[in-house]
GROMACS .gro file of C-alpha atoms in nm:
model
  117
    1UNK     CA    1  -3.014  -3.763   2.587
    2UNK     CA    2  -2.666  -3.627   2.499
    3UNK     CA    3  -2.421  -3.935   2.400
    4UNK     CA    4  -2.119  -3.794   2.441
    5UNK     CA    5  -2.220  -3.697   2.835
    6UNK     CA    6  -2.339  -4.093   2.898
    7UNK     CA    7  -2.065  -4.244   2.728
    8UNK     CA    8  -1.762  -4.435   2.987
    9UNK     CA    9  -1.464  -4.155   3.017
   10UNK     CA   10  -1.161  -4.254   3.093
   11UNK     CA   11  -1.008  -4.024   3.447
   12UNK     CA   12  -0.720  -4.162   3.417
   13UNK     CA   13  -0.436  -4.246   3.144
   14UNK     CA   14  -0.271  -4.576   3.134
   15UNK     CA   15   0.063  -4.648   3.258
   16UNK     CA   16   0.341  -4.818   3.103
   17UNK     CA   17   0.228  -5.132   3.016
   18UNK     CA   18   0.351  -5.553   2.948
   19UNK     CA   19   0.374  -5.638   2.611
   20UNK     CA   20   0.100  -5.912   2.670
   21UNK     CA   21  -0.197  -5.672   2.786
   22UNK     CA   22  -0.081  -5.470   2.492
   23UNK     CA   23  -0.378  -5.560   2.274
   24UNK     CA   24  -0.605  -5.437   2.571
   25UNK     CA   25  -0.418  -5.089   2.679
   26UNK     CA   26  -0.745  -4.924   2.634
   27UNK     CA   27  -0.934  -5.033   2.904
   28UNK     CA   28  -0.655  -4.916   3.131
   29UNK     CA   29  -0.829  -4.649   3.391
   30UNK     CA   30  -1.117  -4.577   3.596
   31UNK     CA   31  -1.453  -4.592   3.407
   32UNK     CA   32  -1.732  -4.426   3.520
   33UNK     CA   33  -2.080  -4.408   3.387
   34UNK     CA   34  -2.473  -4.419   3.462
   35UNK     CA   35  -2.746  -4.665   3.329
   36UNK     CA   36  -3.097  -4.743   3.375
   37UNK     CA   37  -3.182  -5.106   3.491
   38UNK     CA   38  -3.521  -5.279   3.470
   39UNK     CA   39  -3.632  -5.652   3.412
   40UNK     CA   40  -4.031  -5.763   3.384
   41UNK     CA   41  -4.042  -5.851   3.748
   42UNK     CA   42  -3.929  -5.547   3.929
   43UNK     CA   43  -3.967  -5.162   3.901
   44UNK     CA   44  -3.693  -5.017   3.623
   45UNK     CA   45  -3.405  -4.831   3.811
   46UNK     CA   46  -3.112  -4.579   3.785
   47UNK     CA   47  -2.745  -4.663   3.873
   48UNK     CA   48  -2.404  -4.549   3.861
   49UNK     CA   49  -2.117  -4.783   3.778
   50UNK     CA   50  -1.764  -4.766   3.800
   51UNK     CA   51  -1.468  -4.985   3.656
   52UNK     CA   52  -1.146  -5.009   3.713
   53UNK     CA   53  -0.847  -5.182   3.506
   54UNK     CA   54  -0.506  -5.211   3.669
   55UNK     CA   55  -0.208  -5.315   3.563
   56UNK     CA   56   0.136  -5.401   3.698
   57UNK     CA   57   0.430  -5.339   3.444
   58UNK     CA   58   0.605  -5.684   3.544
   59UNK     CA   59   0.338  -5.924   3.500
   60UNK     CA   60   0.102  -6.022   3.211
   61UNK     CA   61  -0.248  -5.958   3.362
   62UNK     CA   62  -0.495  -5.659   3.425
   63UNK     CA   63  -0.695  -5.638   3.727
   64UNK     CA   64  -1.028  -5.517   3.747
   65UNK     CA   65  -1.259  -5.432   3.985
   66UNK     CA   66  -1.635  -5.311   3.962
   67UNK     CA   67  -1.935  -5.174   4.124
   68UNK     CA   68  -2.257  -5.016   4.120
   69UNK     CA   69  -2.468  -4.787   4.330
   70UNK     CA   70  -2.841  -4.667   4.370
   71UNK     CA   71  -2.813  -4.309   4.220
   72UNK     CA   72  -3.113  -4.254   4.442
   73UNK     CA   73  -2.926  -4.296   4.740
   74UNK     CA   74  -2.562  -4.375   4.748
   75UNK     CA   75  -2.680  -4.720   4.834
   76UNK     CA   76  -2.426  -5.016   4.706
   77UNK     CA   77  -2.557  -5.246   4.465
   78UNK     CA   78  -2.276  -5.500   4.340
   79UNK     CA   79  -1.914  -5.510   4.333
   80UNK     CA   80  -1.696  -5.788   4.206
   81UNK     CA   81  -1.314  -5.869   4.103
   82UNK     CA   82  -1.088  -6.041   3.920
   83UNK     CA   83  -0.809  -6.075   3.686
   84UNK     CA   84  -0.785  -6.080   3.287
   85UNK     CA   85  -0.472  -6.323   3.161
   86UNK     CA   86  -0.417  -6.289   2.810
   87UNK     CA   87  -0.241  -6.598   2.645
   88UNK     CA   88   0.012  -6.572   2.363
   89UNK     CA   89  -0.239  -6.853   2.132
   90UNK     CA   90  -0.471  -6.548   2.089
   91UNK     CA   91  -0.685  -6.683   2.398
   92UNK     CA   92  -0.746  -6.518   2.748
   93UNK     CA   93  -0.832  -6.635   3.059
   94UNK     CA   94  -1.038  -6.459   3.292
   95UNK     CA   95  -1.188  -6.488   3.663
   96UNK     CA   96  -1.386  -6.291   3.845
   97UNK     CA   97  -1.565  -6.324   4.198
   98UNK     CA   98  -1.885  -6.143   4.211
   99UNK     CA   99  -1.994  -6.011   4.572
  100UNK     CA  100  -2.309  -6.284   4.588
  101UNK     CA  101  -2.090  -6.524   4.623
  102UNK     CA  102  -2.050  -6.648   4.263
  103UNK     CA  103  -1.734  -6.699   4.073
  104UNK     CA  104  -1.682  -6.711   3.691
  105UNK     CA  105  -1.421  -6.901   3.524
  106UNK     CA  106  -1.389  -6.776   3.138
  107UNK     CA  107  -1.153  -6.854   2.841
  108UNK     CA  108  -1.186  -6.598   2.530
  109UNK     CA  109  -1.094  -6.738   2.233
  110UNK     CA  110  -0.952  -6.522   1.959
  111UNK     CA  111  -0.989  -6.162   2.124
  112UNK     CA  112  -0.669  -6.052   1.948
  113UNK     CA  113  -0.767  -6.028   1.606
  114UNK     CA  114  -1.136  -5.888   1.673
  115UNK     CA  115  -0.938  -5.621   1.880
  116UNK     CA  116  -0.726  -5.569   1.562
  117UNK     CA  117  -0.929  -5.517   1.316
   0.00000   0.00000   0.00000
């Protein structure tokens, strides 16, 4: 397999941005890539995935959405969205809803320095 042709591309470039989703300007964009899924109990698959990181320049958050699709067929396979809050003690708080039905509540702890160095 080539790397360089399955690795996420950014499609778009990142706007101007809050000082507090500074450390995570990066992610800012549409993602796009393809994967192969499999687990013991069912028959291994292809996907495509896409992700998306917004960003409004007035408020200290990114939104994201995601989903995934049968390559075979178009065919949805998950979505979900939520919002990344980073916190100025180095922390960040995130929640996501997931189109099953669950919702995750997360805190990061230290994601500033592992982004730094």
């Amino acid at each position: 397999m080539d790397a360089e042709k399955n690795s996420p591309t950014p499609v778009t470039s990142p706007p101007v941005i809050h000082p507090a989703v500074a450390p995570l300007s990066f992610l800012l964009g549409t993602w796009r890539g393809q994967g192969e899924g499999g687990f013991p109990t069912i028959h291994s698959f292809s996907y495509g995935e896409e992700l998306f990181f917004s960003h409004s320049p007035n408020k200290p958050v990114i939104g994201y959405t995601q989903k995934t699709w049968k390559l075979s067929s178009g065919e949805p396979m998950h979505g979900e969205s939520g919002y990344w809050r980073p916190k100025p003690d180095g922390t960040m708080e995130v929640v996501i809803a997931q189109s099953n039905g669950l919702v995750e509540v997360q805190e990061w702890c230290g994601f500033r320095s592992s982004m730094d160095s």
